[in-house]
mmCIF file of C-alpha atoms and ligand atoms in Angstrom:
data_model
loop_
_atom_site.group_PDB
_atom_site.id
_atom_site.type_symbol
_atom_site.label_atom_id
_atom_site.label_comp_id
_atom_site.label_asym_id
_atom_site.label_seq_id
_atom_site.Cartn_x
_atom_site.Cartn_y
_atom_site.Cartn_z
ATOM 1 C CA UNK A 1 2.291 27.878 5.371
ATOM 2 C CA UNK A 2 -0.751 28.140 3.390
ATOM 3 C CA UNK A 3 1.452 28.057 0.421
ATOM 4 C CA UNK A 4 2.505 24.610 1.025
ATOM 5 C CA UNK A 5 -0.857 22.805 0.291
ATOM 6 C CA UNK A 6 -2.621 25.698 -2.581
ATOM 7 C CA UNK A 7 0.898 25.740 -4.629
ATOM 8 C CA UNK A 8 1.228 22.342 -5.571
ATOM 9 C CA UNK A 9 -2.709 21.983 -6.054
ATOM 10 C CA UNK A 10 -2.161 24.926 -8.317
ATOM 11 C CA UNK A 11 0.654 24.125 -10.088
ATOM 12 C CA UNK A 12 -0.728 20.587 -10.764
ATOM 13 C CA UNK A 13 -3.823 22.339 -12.324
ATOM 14 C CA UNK A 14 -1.954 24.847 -14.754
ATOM 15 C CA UNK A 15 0.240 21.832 -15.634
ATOM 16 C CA UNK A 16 -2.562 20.053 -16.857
ATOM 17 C CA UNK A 17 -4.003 22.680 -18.505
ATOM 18 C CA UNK A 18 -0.764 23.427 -20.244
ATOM 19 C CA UNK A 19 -0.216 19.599 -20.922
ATOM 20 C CA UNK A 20 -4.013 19.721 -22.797
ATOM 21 C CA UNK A 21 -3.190 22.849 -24.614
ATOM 22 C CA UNK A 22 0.508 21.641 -26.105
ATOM 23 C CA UNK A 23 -0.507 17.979 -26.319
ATOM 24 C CA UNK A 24 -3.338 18.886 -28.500
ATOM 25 C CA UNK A 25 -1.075 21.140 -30.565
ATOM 26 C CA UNK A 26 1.173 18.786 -31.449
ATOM 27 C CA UNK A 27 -1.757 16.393 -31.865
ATOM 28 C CA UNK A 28 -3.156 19.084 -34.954
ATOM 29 C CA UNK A 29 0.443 19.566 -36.434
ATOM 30 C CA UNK A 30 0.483 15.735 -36.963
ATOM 31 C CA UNK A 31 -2.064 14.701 -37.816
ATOM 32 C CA UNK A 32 -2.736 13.278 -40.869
ATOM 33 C CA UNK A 33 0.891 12.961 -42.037
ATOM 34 C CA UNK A 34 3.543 9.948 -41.643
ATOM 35 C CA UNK A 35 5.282 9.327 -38.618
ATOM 36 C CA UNK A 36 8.975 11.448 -38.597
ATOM 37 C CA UNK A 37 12.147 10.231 -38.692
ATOM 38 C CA UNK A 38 14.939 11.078 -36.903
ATOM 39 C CA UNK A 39 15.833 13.807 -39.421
ATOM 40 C CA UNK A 40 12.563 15.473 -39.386
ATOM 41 C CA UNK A 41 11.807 15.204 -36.281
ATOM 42 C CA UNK A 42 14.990 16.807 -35.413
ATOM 43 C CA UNK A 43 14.572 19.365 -37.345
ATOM 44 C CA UNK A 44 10.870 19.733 -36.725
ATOM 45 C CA UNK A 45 11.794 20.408 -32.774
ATOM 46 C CA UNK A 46 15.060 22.019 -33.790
ATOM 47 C CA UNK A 47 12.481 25.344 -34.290
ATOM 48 C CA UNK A 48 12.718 27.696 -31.448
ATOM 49 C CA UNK A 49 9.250 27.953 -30.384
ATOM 50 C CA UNK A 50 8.644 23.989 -30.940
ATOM 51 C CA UNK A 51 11.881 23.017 -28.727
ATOM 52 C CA UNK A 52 10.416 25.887 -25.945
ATOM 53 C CA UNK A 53 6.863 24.342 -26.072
ATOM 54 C CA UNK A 54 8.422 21.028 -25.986
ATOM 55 C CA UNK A 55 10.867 22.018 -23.148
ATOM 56 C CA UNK A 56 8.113 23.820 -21.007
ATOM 57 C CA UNK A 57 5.722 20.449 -21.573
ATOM 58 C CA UNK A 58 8.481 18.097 -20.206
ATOM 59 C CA UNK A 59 8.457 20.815 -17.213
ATOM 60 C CA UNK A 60 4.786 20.348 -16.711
ATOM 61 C CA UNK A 61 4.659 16.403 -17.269
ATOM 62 C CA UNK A 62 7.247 16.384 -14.539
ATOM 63 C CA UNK A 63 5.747 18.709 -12.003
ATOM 64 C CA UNK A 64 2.044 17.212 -12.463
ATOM 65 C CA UNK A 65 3.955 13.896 -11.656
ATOM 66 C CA UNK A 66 5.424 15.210 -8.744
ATOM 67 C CA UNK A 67 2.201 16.602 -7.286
ATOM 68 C CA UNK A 68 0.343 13.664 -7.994
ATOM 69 C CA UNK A 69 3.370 11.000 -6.949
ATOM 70 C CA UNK A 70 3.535 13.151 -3.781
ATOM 71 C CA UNK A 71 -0.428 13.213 -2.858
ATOM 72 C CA UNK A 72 -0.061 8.880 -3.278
ATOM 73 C CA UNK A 73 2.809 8.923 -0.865
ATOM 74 C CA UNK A 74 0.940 11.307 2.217
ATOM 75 C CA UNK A 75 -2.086 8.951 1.150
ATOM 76 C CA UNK A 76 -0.519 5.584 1.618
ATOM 77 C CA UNK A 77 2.787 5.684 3.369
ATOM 78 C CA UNK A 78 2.465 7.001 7.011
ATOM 79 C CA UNK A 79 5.465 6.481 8.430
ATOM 80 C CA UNK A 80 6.923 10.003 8.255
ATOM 81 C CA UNK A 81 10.831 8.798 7.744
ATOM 82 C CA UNK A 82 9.714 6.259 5.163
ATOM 83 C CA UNK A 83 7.536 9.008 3.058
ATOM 84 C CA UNK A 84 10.412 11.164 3.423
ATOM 85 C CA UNK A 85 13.023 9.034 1.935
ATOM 86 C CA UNK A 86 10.898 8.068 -1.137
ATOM 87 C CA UNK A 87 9.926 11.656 -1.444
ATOM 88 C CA UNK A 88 13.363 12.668 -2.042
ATOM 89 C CA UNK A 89 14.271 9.676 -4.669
ATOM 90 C CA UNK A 90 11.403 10.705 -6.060
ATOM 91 C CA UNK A 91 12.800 14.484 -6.301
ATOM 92 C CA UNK A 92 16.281 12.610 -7.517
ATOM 93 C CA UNK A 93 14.458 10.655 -9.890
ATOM 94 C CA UNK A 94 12.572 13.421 -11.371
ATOM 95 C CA UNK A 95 15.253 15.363 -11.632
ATOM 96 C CA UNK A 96 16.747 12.983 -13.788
ATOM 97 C CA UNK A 97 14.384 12.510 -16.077
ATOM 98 C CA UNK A 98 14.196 16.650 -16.968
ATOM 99 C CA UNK A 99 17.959 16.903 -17.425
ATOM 100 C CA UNK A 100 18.209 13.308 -19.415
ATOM 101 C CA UNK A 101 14.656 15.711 -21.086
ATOM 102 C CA UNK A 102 16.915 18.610 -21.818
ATOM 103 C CA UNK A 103 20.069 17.023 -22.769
ATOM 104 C CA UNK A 104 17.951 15.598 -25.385
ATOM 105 C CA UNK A 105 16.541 18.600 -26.721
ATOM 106 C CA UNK A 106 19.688 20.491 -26.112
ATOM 107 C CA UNK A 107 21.012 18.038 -28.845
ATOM 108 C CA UNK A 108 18.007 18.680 -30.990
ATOM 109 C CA UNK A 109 19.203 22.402 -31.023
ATOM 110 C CA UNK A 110 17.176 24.171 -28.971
ATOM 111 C CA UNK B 1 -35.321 -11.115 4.984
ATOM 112 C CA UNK B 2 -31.277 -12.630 5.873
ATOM 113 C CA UNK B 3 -29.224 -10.340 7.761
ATOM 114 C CA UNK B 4 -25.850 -10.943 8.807
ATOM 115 C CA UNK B 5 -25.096 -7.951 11.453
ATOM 116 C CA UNK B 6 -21.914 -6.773 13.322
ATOM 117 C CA UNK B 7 -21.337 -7.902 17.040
ATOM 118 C CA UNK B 8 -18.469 -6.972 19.154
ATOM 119 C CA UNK B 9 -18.087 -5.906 22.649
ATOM 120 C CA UNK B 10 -14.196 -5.205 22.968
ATOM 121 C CA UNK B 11 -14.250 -5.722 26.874
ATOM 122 C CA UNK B 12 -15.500 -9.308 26.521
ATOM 123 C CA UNK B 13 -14.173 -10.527 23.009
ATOM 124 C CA UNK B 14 -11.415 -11.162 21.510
ATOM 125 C CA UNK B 15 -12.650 -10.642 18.023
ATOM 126 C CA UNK B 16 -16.197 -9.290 16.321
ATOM 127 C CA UNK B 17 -18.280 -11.936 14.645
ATOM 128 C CA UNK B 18 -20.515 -11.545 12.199
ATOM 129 C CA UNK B 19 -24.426 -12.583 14.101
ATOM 130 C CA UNK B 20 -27.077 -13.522 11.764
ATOM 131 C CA UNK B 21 -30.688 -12.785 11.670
ATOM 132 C CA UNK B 22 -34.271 -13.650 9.320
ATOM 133 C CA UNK B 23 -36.636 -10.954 9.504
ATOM 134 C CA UNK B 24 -40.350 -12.930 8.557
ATOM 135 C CA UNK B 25 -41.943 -10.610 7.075
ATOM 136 C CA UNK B 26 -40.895 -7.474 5.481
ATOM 137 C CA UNK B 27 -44.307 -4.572 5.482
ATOM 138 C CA UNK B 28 -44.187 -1.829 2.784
ATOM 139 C CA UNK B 29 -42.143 0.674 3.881
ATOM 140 C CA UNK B 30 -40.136 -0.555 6.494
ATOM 141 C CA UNK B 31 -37.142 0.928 7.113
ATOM 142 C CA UNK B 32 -33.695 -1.122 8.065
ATOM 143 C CA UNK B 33 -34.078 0.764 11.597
ATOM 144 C CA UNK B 34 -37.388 -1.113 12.208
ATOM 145 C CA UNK B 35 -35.259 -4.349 11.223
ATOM 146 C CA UNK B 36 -32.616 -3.807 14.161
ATOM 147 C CA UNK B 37 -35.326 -2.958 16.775
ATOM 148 C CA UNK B 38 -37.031 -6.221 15.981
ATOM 149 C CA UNK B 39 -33.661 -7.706 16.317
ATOM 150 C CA UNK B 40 -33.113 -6.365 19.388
ATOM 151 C CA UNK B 41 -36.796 -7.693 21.017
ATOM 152 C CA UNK B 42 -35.162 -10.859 19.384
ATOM 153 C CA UNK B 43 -31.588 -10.295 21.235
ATOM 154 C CA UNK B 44 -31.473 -7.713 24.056
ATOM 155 C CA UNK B 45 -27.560 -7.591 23.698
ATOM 156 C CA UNK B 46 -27.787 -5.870 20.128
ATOM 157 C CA UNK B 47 -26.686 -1.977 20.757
ATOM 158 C CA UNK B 48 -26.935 0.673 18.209
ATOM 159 C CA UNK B 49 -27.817 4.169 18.517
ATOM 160 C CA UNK B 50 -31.122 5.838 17.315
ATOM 161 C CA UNK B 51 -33.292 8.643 18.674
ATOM 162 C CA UNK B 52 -35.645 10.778 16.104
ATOM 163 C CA UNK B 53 -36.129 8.078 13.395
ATOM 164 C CA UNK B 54 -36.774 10.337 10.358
ATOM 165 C CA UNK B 55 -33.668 11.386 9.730
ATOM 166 C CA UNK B 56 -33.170 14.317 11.290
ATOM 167 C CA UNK B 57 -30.911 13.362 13.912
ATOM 168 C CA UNK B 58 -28.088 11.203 12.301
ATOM 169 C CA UNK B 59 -28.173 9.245 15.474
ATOM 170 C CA UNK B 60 -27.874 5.868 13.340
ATOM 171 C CA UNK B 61 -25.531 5.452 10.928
ATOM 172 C CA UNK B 62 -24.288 2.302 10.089
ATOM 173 C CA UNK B 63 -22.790 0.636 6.958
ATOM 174 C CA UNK B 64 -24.827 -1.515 4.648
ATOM 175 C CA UNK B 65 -23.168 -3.883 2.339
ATOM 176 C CA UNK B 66 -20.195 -1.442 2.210
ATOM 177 C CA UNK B 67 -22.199 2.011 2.000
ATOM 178 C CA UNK B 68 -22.866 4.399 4.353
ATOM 179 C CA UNK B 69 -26.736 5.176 5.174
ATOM 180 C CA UNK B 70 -28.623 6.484 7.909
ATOM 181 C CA UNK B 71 -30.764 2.980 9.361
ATOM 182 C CA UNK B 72 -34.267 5.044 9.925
ATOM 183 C CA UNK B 73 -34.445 6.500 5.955
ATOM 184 C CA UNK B 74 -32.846 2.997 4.864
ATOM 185 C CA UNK B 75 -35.939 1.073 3.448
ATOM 186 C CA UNK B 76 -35.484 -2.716 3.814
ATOM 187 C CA UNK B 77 -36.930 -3.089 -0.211
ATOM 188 C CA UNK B 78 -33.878 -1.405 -1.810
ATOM 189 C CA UNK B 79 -31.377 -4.021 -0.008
ATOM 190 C CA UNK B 80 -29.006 -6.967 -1.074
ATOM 191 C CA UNK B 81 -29.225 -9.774 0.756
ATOM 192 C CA UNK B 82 -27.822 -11.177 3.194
ATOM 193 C CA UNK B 83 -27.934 -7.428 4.298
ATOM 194 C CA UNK B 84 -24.346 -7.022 5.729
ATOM 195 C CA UNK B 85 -24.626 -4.276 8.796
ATOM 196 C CA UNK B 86 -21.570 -3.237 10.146
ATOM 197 C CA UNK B 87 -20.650 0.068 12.489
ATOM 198 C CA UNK B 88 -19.196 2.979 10.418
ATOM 199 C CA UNK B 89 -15.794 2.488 9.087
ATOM 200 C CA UNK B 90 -12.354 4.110 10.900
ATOM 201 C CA UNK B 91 -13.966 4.560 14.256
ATOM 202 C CA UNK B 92 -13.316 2.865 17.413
ATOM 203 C CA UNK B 93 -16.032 0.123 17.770
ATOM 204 C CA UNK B 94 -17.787 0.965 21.271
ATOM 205 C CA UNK B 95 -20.024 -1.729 21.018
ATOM 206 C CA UNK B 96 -21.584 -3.710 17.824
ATOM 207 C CA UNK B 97 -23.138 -1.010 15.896
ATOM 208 C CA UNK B 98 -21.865 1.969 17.951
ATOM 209 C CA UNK B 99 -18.963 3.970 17.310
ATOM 210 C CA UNK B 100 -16.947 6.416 19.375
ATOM 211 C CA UNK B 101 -17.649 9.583 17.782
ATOM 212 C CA UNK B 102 -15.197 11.732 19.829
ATOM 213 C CA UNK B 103 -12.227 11.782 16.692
ATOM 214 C CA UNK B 104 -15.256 13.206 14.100
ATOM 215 C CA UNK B 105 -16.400 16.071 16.289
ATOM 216 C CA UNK B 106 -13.322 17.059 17.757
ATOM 217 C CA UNK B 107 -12.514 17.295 13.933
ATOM 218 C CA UNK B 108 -15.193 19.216 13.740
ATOM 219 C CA UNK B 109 -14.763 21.582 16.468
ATOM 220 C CA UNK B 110 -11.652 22.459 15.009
ATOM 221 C CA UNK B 111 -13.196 24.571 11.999
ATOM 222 C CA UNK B 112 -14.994 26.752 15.022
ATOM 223 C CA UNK B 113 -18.020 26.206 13.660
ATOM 224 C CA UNK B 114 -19.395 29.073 14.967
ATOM 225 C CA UNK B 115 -19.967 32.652 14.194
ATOM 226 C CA UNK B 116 -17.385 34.737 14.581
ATOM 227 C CA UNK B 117 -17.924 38.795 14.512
ATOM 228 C CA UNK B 118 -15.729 41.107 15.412
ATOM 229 C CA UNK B 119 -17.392 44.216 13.963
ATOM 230 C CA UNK B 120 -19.956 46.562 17.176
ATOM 231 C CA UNK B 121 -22.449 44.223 17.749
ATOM 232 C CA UNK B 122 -25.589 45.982 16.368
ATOM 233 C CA UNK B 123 -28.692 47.099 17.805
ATOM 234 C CA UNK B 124 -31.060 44.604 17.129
ATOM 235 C CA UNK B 125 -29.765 41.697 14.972
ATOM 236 C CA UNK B 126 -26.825 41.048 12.226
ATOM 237 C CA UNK B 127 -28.473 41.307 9.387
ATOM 238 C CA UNK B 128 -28.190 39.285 5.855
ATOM 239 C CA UNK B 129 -29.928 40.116 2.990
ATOM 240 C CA UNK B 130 -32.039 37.214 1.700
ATOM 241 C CA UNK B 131 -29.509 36.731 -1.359
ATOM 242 C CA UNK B 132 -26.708 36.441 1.490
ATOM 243 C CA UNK B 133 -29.098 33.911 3.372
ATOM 244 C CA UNK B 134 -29.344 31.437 0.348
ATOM 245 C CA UNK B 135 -25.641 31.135 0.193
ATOM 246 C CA UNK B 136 -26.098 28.677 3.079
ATOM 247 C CA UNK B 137 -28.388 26.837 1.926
ATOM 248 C CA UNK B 138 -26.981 22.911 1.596
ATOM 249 C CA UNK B 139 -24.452 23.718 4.637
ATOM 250 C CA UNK B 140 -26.049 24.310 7.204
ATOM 251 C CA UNK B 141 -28.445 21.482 6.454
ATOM 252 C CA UNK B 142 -25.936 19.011 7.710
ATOM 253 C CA UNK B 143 -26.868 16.747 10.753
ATOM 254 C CA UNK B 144 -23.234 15.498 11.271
ATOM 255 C CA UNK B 145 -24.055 12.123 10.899
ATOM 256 C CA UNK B 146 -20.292 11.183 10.050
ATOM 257 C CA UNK B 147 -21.670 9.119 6.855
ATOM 258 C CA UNK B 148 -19.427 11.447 5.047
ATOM 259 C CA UNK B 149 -16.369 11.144 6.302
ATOM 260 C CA UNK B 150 -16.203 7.586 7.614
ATOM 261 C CA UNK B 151 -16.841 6.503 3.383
ATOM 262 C CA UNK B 152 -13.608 8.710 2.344
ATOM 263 C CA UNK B 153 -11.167 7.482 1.325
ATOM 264 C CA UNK B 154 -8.543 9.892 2.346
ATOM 265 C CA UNK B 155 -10.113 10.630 5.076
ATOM 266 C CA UNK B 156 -9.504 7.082 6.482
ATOM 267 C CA UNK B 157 -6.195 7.212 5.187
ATOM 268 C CA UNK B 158 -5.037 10.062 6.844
ATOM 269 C CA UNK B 159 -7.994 10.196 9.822
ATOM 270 C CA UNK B 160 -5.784 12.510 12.100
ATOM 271 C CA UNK B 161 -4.961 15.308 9.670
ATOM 272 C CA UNK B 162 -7.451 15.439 7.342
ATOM 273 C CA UNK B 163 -10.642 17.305 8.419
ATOM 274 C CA UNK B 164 -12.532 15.506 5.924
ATOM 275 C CA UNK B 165 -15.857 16.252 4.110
ATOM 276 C CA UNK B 166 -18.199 16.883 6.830
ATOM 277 C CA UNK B 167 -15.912 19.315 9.050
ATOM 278 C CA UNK B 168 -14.792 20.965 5.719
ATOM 279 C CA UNK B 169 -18.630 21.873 4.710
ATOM 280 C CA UNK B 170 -18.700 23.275 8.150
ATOM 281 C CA UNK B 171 -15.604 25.192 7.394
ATOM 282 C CA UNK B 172 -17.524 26.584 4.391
ATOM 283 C CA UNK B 173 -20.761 27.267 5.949
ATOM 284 C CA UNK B 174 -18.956 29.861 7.917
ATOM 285 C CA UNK B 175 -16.327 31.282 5.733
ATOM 286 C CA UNK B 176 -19.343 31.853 3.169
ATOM 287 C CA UNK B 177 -21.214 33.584 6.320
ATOM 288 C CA UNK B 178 -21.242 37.384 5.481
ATOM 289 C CA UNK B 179 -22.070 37.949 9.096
ATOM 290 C CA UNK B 180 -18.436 36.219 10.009
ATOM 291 C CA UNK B 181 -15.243 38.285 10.169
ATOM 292 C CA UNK B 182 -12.392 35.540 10.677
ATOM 293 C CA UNK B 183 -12.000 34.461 7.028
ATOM 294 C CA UNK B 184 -8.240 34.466 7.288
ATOM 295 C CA UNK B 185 -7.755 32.677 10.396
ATOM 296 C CA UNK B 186 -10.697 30.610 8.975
ATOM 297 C CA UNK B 187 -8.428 30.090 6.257
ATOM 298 C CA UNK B 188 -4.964 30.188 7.869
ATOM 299 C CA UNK B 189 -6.532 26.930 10.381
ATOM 300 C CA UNK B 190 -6.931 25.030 6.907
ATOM 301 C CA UNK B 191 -3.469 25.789 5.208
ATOM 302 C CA UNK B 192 -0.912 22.820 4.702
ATOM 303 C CA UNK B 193 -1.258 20.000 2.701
ATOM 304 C CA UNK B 194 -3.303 17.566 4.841
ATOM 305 C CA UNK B 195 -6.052 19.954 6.394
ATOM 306 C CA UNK B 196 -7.809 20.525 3.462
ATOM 307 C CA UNK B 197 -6.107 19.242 0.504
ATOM 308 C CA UNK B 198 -5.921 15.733 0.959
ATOM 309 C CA UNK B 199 -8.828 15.608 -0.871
ATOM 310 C CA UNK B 200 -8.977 14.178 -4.274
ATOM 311 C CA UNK B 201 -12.862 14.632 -5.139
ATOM 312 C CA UNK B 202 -13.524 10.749 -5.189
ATOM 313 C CA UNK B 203 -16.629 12.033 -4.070
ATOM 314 C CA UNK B 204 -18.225 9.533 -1.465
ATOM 315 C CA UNK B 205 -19.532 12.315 0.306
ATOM 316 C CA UNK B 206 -21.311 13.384 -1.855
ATOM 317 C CA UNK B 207 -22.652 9.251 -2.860
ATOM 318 C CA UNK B 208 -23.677 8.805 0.805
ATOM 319 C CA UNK B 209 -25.152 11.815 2.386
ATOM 320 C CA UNK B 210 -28.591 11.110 3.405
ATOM 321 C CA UNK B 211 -29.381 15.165 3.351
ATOM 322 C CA UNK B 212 -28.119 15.069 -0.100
ATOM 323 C CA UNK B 213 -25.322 17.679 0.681
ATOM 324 C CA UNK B 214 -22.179 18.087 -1.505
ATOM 325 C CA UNK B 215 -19.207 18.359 0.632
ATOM 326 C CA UNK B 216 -16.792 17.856 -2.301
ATOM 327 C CA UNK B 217 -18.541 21.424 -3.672
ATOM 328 C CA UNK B 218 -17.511 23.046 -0.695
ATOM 329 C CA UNK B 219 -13.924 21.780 -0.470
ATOM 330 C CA UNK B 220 -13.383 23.519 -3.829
ATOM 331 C CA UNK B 221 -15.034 26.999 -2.755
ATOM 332 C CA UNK B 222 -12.409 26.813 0.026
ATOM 333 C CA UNK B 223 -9.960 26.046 -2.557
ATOM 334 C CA UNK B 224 -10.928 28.846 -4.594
ATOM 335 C CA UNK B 225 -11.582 31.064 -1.705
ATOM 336 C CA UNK B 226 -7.653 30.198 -0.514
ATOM 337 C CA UNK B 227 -6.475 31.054 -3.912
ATOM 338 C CA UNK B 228 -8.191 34.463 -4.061
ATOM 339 C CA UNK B 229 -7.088 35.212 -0.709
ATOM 340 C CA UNK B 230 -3.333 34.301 -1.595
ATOM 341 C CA UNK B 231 -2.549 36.084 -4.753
HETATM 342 S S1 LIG C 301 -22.541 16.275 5.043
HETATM 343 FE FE1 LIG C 301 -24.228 14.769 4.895
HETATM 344 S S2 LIG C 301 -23.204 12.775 5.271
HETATM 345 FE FE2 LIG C 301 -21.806 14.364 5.981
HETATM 346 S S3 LIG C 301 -22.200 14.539 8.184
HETATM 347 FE FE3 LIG C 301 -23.472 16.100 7.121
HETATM 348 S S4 LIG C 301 -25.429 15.101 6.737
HETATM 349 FE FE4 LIG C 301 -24.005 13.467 7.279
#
């Protein structure tokens, strides 16, 4: 039981730690030179470790948006059947968005 | 001085109203408390609570032009006007400026806030060292005027399963008690997601309190304390 209110608190905090630490990397390895195209940049996340970073980020993104969607929806929706339901399109929609996230980098070789 | 102040009495009307008043003259000094009383020589039907009038009590706390504050350390010079008085937010209204409390301390019951020891009981006294001793200091100062709590946000959003700020400093006053035994049912009582982590450090609390407390501190010991206690 007590895991149910510490995990996602936790798990929204190492998220954003790990969004900081990979957002910034990526932010260095840029900087200062031209916007990719789609060649480079496929071959740019094509590189193991890049396409893992990127991978675990879109993992992060996704469950710091699920901690924080979730917190907005016990804030503001009270009716129990009604937070329910938009908790699990929520999940579906989430969902989504990491496989459409992995397809992608699946492509991209990882 | 204007002053527009809250009046409702739910057994005779159907809606509050909003009753004006003009305080003459305003002396150095004068707190909002001092306002009301003259009010009420003006209008015997004006109810609000006070007893120790130096802030020691928490007897009287109302809302002023949206914030939380005790009426007796309120001075009058710091004020808006029309000074808007109202009756703390996300309580029943008793009457005008007087709230049912009962929802706020049974809240705060519920974090036993209480000492408890299972360990002989000793000779003379349990003991802390003076080290242990200052841990407590800016808990147990708390005077559970409900200033706290009524201004948060997700308190008032989820009033029946979140403790909120004040009950949750309680919480931590004991659980940082080295004379208290029951940190994991301490801890156990504030699992879940509502109990103690509905909290998202908007930090009202810590805006309003007229002992100058920091709740919001104390929610994130417990955090911390939870997380040590888990792994
Ligand atoms: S923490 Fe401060 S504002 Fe809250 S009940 Fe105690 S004294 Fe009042």
């Amino acid at each position: 039981m007590m895991g149910s209110g510490i995990t996602p608190w936790l798990l929204q905090r190492l998220s954003s730690v790990y969004l900081g630490l990979y957002g910034s990397c990526i932010a260095i390895c840029w900087m200062g030179r031209p916007a990719p195209d789609h060649a480079a940049w496929t071959a740019w996340v094509g590189q193991p470790w890049v396409s893992l970073g990127m991978g675990l980020f879109v993992l992060a993104l996704l469950l710091h948006l699920w901690v924080g969607l979730r917190s907005l929806l016990m804030d503001w929706v009270t009716r129990t059947a009604v937070r329910a339901a938009l908790n699990g399109l929520l999940l579906i929609g989430l969902t989504g968005v990491g496989l459409w996230a992995l397809r992608t980098l699946w492509r991209a070789g990882l | 001085m204007r002053f527009s102040i809250y009046r409702y009495n739910p057994e005779t009307d159907a809606e509050p109203r909003m009753q004006r008043f003009e305080l003459e003259s305003v002396s150095r000094g004068m707190m909002l408390l001092d306002a009301l009383l003259r009010f009420k020589e003006q209008d015997e039907s004006l109810v609000f609570r006070h007893a120790c009038g130096e802030g020691h009590c928490g007897a009287d706390g109302v809302n002023v032009n949206g914030v939380n504050v005790l009426a007796c350390t309120t001075r009058l010079s710091i004020l808006r006007e029309p000074v808007q008085v109202t009756p703390l937010p996300g309580l029943p209204v008793i009457r005008d400026l007087v709230v049912d409390m009962e929802a706020f301390f049974s809240q705060y019951r519920a974090v036993r806030p209480y000492l408890i020891a299972d360990d002989p009981e000793p000779e003379v006294e349990r003991r802390q060292s003076p080290e242990q001793r200052a841990g407590l200091d800016g808990s147990f100062e708390c005077i559970l005027c409900a200033c706290c709590t009524t201004q948060c946000p997700s308190w008032q959003n989820n009033p029946e399963r979140y403790l909120g700020p004040a009950a949750l400093l309680q919480a931590w006053r004991f659980l940082n008690d080295s004379r208290d035994t029951a940190t994991e049912e301490r801890l156990n009582d504030l699992a879940g997601p509502y109990a103690l982590f509905r909290c998202r450090t908007v930090m009202n609390c810590v805006n309003v309190c007229p002992k100058d407390l920091n709740p919001t501190e104390a929610i994130g010991r417990i955090r911390r304390l939870m997380l040590k206690s888990s792994l």
